[in-house]
mmCIF file of C-alpha atoms (C1' of nucleotides) and ligand atoms in Angstrom:
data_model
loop_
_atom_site.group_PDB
_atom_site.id
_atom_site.type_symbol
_atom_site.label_atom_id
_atom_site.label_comp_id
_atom_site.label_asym_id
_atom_site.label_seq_id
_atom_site.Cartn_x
_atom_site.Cartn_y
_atom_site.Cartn_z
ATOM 1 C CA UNK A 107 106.128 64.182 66.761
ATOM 2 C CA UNK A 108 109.285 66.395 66.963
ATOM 3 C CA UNK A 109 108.896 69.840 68.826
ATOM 4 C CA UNK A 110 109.497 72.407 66.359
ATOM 5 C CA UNK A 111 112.885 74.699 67.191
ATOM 6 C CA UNK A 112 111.396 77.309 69.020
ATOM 7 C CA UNK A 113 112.242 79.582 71.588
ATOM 8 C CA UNK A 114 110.878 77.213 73.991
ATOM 9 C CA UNK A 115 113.401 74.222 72.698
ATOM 10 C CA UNK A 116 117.441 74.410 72.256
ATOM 11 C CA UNK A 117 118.557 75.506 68.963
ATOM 12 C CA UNK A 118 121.525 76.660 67.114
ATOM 13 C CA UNK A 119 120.050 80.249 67.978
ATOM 14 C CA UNK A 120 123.267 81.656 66.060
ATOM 15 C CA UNK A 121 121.338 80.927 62.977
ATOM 16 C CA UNK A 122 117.981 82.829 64.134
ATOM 17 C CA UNK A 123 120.180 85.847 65.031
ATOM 18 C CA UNK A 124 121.967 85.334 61.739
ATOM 19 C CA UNK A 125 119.219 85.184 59.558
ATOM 20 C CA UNK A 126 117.259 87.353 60.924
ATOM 21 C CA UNK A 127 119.812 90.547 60.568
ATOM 22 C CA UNK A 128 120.128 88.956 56.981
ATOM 23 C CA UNK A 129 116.149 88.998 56.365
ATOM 24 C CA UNK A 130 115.979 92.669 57.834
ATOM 25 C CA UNK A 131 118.899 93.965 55.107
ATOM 26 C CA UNK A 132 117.196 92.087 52.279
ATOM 27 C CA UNK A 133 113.464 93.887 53.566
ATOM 28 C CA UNK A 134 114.951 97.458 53.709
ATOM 29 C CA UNK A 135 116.700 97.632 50.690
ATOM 30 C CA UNK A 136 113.852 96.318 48.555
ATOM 31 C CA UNK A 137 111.904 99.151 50.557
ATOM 32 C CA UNK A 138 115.072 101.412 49.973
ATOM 33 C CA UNK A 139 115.377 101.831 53.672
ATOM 34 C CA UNK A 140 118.185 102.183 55.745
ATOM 35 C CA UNK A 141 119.675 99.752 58.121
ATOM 36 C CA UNK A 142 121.501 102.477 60.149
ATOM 37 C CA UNK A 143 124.353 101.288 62.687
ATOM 38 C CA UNK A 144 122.378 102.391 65.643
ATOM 39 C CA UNK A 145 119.504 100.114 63.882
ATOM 40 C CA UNK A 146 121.745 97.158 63.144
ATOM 41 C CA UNK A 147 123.024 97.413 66.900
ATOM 42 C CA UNK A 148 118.792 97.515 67.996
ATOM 43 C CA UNK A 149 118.254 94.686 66.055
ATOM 44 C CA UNK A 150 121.119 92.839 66.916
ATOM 45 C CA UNK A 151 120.681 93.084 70.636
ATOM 46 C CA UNK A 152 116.648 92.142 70.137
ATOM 47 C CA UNK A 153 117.710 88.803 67.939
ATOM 48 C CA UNK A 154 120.657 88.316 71.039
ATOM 49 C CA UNK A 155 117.835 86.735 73.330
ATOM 50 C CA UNK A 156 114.184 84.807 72.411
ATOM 51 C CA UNK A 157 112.761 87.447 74.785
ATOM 52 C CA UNK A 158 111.597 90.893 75.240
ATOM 53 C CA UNK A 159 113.510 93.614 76.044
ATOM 54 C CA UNK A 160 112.540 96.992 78.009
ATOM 55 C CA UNK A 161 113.220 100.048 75.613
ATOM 56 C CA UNK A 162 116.139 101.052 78.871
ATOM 57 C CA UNK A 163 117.622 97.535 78.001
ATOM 58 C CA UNK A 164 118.344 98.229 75.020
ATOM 59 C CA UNK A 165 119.465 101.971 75.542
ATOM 60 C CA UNK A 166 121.932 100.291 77.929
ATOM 61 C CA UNK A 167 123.386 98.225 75.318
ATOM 62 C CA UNK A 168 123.271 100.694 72.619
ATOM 63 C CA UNK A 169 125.435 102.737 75.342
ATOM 64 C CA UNK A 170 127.706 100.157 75.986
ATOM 65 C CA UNK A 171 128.363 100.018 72.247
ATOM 66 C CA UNK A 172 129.441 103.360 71.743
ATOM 67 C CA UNK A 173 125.962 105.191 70.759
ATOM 68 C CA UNK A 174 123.808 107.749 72.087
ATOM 69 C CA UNK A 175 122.709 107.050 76.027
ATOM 70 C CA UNK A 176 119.367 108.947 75.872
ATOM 71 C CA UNK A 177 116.001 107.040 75.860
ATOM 72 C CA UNK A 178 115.193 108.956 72.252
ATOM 73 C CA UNK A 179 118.056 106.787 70.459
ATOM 74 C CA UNK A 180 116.597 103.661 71.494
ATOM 75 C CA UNK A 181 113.054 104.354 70.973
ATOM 76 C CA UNK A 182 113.719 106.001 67.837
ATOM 77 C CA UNK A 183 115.506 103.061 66.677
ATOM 78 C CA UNK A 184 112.774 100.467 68.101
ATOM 79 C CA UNK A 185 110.328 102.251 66.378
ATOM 80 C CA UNK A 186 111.728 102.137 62.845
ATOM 81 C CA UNK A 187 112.183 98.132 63.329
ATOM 82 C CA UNK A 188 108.176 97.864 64.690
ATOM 83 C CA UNK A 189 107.029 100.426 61.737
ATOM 84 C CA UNK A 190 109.200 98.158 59.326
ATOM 85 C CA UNK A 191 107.489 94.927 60.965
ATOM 86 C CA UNK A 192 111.013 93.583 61.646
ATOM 87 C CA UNK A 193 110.440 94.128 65.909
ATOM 88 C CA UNK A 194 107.479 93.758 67.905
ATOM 89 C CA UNK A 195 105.951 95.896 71.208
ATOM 90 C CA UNK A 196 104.793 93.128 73.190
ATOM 91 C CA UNK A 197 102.291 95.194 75.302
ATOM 92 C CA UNK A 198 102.460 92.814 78.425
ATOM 93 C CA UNK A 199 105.778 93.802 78.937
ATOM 94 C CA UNK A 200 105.893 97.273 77.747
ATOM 95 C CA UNK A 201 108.803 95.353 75.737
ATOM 96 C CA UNK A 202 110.477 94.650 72.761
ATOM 97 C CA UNK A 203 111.146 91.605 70.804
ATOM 98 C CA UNK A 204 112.566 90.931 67.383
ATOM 99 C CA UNK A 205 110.333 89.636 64.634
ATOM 100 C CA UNK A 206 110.678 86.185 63.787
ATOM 101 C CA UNK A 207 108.984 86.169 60.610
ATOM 102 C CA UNK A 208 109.172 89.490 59.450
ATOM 103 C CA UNK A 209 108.679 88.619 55.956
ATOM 104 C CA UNK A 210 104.988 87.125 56.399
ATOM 105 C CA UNK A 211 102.453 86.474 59.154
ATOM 106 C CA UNK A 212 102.275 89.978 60.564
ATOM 107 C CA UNK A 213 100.105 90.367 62.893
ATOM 108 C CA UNK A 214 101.782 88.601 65.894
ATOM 109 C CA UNK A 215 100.333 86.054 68.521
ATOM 110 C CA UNK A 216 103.071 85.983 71.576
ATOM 111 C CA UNK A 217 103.406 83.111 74.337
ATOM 112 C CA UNK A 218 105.226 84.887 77.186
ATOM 113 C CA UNK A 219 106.315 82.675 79.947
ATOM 114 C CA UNK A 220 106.809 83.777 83.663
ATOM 115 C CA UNK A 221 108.880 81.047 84.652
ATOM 116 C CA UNK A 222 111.828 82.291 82.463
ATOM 117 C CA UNK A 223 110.809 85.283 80.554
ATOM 118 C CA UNK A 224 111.294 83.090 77.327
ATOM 119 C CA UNK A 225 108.837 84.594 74.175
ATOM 120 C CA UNK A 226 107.917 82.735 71.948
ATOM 121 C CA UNK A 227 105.644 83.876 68.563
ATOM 122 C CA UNK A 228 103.812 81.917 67.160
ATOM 123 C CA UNK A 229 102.169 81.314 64.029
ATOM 124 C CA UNK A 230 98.187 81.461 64.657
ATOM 125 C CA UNK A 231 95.983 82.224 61.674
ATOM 126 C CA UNK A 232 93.283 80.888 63.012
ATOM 127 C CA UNK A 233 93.517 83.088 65.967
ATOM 128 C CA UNK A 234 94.113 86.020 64.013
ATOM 129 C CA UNK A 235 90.588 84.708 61.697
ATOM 130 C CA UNK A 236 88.457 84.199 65.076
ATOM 131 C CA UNK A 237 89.235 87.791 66.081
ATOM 132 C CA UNK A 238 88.000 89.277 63.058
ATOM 133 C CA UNK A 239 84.900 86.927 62.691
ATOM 134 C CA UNK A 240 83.876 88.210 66.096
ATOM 135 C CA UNK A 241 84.943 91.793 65.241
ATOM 136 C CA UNK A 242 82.828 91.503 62.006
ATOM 137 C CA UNK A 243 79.910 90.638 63.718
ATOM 138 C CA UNK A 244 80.238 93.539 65.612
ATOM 139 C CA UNK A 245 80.610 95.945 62.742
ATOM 140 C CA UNK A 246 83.877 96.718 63.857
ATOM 141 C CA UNK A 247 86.535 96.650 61.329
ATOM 142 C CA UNK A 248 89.875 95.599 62.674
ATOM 143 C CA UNK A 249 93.230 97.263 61.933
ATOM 144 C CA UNK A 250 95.867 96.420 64.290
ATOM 145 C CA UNK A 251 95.797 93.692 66.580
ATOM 146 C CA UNK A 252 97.808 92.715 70.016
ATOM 147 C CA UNK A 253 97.409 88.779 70.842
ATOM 148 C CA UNK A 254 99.610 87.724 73.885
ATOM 149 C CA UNK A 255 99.393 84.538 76.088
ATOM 150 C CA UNK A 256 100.950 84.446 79.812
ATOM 151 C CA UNK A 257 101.778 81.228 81.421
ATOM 152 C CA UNK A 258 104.590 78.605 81.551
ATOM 153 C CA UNK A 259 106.693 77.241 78.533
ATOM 154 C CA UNK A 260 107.073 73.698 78.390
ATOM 155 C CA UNK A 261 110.425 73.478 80.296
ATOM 156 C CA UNK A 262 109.199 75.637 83.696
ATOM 157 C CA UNK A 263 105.494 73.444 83.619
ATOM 158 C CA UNK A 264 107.710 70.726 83.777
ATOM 159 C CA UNK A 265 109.719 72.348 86.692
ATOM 160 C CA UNK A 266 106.459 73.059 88.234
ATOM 161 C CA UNK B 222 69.373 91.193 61.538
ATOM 162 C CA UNK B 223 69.236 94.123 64.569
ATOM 163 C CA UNK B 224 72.513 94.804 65.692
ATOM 164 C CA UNK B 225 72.766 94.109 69.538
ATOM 165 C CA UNK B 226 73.099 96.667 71.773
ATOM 166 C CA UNK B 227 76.692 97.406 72.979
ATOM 167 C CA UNK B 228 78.997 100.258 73.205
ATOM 168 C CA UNK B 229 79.212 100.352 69.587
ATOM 169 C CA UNK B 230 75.205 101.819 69.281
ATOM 170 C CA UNK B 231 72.713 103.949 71.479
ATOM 171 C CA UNK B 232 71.480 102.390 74.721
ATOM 172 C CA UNK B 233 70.103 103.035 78.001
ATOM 173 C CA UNK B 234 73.141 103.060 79.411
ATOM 174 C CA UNK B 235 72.144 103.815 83.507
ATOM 175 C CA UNK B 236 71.021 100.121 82.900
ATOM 176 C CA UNK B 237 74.861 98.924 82.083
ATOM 177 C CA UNK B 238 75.842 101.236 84.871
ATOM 178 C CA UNK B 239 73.082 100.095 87.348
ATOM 179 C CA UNK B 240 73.538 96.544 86.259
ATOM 180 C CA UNK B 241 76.938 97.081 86.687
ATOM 181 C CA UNK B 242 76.898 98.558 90.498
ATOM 182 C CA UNK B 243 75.086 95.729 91.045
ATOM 183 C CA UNK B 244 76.376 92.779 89.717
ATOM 184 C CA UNK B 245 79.098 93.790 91.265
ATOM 185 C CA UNK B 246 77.926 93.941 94.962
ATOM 186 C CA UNK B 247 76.550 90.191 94.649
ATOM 187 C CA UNK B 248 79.661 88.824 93.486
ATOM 188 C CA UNK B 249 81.435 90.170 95.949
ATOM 189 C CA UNK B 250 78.871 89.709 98.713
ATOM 190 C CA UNK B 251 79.527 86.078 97.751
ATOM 191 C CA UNK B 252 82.742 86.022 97.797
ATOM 192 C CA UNK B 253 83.031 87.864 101.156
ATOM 193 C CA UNK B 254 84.769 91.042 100.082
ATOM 194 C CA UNK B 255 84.334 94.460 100.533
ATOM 195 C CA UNK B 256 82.744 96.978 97.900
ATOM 196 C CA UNK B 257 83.874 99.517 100.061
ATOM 197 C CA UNK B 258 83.252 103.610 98.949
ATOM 198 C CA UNK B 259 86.381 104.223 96.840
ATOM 199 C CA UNK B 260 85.923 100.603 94.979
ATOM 200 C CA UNK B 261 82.866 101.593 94.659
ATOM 201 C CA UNK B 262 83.292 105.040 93.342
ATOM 202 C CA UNK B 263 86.427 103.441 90.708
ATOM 203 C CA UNK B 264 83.912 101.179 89.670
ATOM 204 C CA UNK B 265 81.063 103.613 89.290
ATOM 205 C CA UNK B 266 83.625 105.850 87.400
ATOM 206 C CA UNK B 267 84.904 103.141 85.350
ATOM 207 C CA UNK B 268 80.910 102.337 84.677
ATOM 208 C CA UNK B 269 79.931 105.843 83.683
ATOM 209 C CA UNK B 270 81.859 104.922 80.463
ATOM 210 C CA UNK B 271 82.369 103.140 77.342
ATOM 211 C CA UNK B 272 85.523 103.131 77.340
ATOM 212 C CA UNK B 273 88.990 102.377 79.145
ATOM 213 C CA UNK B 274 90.302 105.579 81.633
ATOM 214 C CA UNK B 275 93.424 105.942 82.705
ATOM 215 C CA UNK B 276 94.571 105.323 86.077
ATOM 216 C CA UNK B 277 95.524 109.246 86.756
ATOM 217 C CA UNK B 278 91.709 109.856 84.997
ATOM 218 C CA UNK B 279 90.321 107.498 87.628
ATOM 219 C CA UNK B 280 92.508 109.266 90.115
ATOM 220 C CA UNK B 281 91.179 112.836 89.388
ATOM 221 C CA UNK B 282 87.356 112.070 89.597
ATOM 222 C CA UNK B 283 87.959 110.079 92.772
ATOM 223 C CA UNK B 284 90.028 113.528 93.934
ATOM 224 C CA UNK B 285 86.950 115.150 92.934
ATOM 225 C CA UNK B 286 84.955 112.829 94.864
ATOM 226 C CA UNK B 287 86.534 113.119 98.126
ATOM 227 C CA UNK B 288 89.111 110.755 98.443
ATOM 228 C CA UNK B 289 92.706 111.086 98.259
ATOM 229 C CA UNK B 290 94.751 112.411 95.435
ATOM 230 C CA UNK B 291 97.904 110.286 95.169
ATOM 231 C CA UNK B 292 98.331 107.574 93.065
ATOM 232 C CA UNK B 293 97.816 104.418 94.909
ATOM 233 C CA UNK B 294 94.543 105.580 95.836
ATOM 234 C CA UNK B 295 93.345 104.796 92.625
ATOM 235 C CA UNK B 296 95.817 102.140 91.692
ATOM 236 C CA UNK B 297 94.678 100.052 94.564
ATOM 237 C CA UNK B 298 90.730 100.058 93.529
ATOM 238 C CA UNK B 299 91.435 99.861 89.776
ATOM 239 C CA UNK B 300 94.067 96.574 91.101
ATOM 240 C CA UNK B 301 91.617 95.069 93.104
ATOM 241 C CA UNK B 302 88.474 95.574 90.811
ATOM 242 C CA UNK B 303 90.352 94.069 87.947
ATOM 243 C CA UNK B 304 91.485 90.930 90.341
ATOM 244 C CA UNK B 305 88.075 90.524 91.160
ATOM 245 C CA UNK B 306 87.316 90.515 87.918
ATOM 246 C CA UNK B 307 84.957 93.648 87.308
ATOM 247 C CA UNK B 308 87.460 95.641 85.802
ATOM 248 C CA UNK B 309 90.123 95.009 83.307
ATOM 249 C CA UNK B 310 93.063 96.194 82.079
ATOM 250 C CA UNK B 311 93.757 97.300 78.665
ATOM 251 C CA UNK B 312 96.975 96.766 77.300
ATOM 252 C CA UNK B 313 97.284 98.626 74.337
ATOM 253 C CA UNK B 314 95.722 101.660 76.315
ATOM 254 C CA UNK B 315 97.501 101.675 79.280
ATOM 255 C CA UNK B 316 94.163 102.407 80.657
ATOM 256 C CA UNK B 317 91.186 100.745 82.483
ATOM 257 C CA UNK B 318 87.405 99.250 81.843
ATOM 258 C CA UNK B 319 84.927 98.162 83.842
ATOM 259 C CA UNK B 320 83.730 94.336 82.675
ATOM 260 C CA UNK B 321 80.797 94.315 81.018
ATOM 261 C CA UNK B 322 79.952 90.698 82.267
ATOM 262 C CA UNK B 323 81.714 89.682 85.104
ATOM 263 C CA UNK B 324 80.187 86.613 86.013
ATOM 264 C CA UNK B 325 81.183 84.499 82.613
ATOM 265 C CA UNK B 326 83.423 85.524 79.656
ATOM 266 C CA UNK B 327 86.133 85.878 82.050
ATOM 267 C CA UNK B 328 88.490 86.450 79.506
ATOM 268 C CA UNK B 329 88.434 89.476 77.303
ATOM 269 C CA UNK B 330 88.396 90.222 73.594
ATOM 270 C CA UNK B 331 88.217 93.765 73.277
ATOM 271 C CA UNK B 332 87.332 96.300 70.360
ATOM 272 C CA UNK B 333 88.673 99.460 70.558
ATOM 273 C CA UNK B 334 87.571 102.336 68.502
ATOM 274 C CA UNK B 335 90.590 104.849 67.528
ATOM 275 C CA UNK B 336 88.186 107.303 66.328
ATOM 276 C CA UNK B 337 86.045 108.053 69.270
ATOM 277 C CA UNK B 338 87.457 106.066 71.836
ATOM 278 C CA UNK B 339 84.645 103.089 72.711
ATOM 279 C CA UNK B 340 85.352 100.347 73.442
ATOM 280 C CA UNK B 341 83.253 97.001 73.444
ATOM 281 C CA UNK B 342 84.163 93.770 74.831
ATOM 282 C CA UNK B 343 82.544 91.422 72.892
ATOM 283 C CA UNK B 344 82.380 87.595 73.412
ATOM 284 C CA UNK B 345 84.808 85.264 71.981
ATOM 285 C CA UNK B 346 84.555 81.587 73.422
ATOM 286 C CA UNK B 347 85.986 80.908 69.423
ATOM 287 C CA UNK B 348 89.273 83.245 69.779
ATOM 288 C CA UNK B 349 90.182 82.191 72.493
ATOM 289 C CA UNK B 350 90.108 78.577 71.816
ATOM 290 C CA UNK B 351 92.201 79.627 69.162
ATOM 291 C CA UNK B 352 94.868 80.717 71.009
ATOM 292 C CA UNK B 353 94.632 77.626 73.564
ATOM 293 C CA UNK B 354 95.137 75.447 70.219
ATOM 294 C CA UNK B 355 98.150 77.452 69.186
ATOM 295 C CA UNK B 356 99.619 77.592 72.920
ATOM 296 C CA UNK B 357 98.943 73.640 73.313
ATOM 297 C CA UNK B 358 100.440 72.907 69.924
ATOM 298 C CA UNK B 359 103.980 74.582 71.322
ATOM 299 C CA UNK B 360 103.240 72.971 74.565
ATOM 300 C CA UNK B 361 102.541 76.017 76.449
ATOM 301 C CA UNK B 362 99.909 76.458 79.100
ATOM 302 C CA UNK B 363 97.773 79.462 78.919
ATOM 303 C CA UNK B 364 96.918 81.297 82.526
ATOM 304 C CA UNK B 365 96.181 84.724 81.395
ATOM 305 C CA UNK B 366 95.704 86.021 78.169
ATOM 306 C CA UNK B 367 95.086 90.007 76.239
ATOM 307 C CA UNK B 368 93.284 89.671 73.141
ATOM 308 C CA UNK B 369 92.475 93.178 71.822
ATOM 309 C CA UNK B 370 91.763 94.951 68.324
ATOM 310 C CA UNK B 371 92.077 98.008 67.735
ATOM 311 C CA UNK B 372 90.325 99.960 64.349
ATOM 312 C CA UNK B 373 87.127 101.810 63.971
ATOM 313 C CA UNK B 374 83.730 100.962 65.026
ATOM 314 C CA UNK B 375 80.476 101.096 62.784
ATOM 315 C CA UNK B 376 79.669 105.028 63.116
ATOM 316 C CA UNK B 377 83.763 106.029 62.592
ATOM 317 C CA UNK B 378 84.175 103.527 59.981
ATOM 318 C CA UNK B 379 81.031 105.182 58.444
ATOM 319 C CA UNK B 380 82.319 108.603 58.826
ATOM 320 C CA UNK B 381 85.211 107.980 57.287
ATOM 321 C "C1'" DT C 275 128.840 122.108 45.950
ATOM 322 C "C1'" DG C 276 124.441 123.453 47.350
ATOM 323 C "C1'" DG C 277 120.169 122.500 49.413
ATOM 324 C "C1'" DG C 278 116.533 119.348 50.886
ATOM 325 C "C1'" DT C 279 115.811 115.248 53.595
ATOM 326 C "C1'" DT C 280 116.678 111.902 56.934
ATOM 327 C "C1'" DA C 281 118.859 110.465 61.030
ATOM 328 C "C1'" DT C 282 121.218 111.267 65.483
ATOM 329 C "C1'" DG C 283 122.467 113.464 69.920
ATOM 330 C "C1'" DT C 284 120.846 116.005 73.782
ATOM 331 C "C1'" DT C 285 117.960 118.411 77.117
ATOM 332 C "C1'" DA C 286 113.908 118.479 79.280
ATOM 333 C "C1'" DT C 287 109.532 116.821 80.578
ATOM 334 C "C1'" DG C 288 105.402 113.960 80.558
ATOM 335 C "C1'" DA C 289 102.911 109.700 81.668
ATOM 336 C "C1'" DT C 290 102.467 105.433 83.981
ATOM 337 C "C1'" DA C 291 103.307 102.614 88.128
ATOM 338 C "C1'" DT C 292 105.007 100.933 92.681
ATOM 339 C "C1'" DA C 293 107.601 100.738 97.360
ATOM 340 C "C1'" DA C 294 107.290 101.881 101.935
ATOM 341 C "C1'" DC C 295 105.275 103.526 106.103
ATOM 342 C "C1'" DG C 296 102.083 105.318 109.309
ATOM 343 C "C1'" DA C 297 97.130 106.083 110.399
ATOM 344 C "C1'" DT C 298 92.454 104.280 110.416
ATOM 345 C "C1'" DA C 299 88.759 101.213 110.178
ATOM 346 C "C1'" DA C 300 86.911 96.658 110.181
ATOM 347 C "C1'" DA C 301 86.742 91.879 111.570
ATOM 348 C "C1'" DT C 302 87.873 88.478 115.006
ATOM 349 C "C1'" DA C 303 88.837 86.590 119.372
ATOM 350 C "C1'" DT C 304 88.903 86.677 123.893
ATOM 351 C "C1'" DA D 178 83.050 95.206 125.635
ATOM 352 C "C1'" DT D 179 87.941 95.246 124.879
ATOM 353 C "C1'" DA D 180 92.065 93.582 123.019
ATOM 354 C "C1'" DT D 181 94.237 91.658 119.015
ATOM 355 C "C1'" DT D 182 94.662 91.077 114.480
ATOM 356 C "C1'" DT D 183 93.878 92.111 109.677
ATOM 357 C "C1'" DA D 184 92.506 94.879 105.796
ATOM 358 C "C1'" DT D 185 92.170 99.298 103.921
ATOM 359 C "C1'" DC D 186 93.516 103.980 103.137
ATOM 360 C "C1'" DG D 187 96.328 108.352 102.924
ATOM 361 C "C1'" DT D 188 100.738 110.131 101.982
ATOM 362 C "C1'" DT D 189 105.605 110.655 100.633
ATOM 363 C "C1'" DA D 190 108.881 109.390 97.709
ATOM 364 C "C1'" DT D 191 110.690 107.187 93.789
ATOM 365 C "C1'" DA D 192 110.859 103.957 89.913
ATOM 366 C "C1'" DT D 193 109.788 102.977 85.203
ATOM 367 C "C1'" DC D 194 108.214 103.925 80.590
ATOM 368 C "C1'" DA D 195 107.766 107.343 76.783
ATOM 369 C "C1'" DT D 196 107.877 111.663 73.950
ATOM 370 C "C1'" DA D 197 108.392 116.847 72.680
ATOM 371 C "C1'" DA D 198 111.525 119.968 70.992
ATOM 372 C "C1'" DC D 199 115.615 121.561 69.122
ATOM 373 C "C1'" DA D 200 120.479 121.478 67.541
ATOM 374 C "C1'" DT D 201 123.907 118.931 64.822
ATOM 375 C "C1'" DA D 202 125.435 115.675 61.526
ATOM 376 C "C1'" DA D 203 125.034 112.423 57.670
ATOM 377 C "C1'" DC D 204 123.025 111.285 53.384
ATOM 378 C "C1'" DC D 205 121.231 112.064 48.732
ATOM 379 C "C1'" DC D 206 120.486 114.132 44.634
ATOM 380 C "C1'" DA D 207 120.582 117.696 41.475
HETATM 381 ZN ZN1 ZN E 231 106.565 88.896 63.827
HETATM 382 ZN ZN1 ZN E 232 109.892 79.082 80.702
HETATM 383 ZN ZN1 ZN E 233 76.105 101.244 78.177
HETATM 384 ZN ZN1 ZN E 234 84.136 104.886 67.135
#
DNA sequence: TGGGTTATGTTATGATATAACGATAAATAT
DNA sequence: ATATTTATCGTTATATCATAACATAACCCA
């Protein structure tokens, strides 16, 4: 079978970076939120890359584009976009990656690869369903959950 | 059915601590490492608790203790406790746990209570095949993984 | 246009983590 | 036993990640 397009596999990545600042203006304004410049520029600099960025990344580039150079404008901003499910925190990395699916499937499962930082998230129901049987059976009720995989993407296994 | 004891419900808990301690000492007898006083004492600390401490919490009580103050001290026993395997790392937390069975399981799942703090690391052969089936299906390979959930155990869910 | 609300810039500080180096203790090899 | 090597520990310094608090500016809606 074909490979999905994935941040593991070449694309026209133009289109996830398009479509994804598209998705995140059609999501606030049905929530009558704002997408703020320094927001647009947060998200825009996330959807740049199919990996995560460190909150001082991002402050950098903010910078660079003419906005505030204190750590509060960039966490401020990466906040909104994780509260609004449009960015993730992957916790690994003390990071921060655009949401590729912000629309559905919220609760992310991330494949992180060391070989060449590439993140990929994917879609994992089941996963997701596991963790809350076992959760159940221990009474616990489950509100927020992190789900991240280390190891190498197909490309750097390959290499290896 | 009765609910299993675990950090979730009331225990004898100088057994987990005991057990602990000395689990601990034959796996790394066998291994031909060292268990030497301020492992020991992280661990111990680490033990006395259901839940995941802090690295500068560690650092204090092994202060308190009598060994040194500054941060590697306690960065260097929580690192090599949680290579070995008797400790882990909790990402969401930024914080630390001893393992509550460090011979098997050797992947965690872990529950984490946001209304009094436990937190119970609970078995999960089923998530994590999960994940594997989701990482193989985008032709990743899985080396290490964080699986946590955080929401409210039995007694806060209860409360609230 | 006034007045509440939301968002941004800025200063300062807190919390988490590691690099580097010298001193000490333990294991190993003569 | 003593020398050599290796692992561990204490300490200083610094890097990295994150938030509190407050002043200013933009937005929104009477
Ligand atoms: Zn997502
Ligand atoms: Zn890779
Ligand atoms: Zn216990
Ligand atoms: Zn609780």
């Amino acid at each position: 079978m074909t490979p999905k397009p994935d941040a593991f596999h070449s694309h026209d990545h133009r289109h996830c970076s398009d479509q994804g600042l598209q998705r995140a203006e059609e999501i606030l304004q049905s929530r009558k939120l704002r997408l703020t410049p320094v927001r647009r520029q947060a998200l825009q600099i996330l959807l740049a890359e199919h990996r995560a960025l460190g909150a001082y990344e991002v402050l950098e580039r903010l910078a660079a584009a003419g906005f505030g150079n204190q750590p509060p404008v960039a966490y401020r901003a990466l906040e909104f976009l994780v509260e609004q499910g449009l960015a993730h925190k992957v916790r690994r990395l003390n990071a921060f990656a655009a949401c590729m699916h912000p629309e559905t499937d919220h609760a992310p499962v991330f494949l992180i690869c060391r070989g060449c930082n590439a993140l990929a998230e994917t879609p994992a129901e089941q996963v997701r369903a596991a963790l809350n049987a076992a959760a159940h059976a221990a009474g616990f009720t489950v509100e927020r959950t992190s789900i991240e995989a280390l190891g190498l993407c197909p490309a750097c296994e390959a290499a290896a």
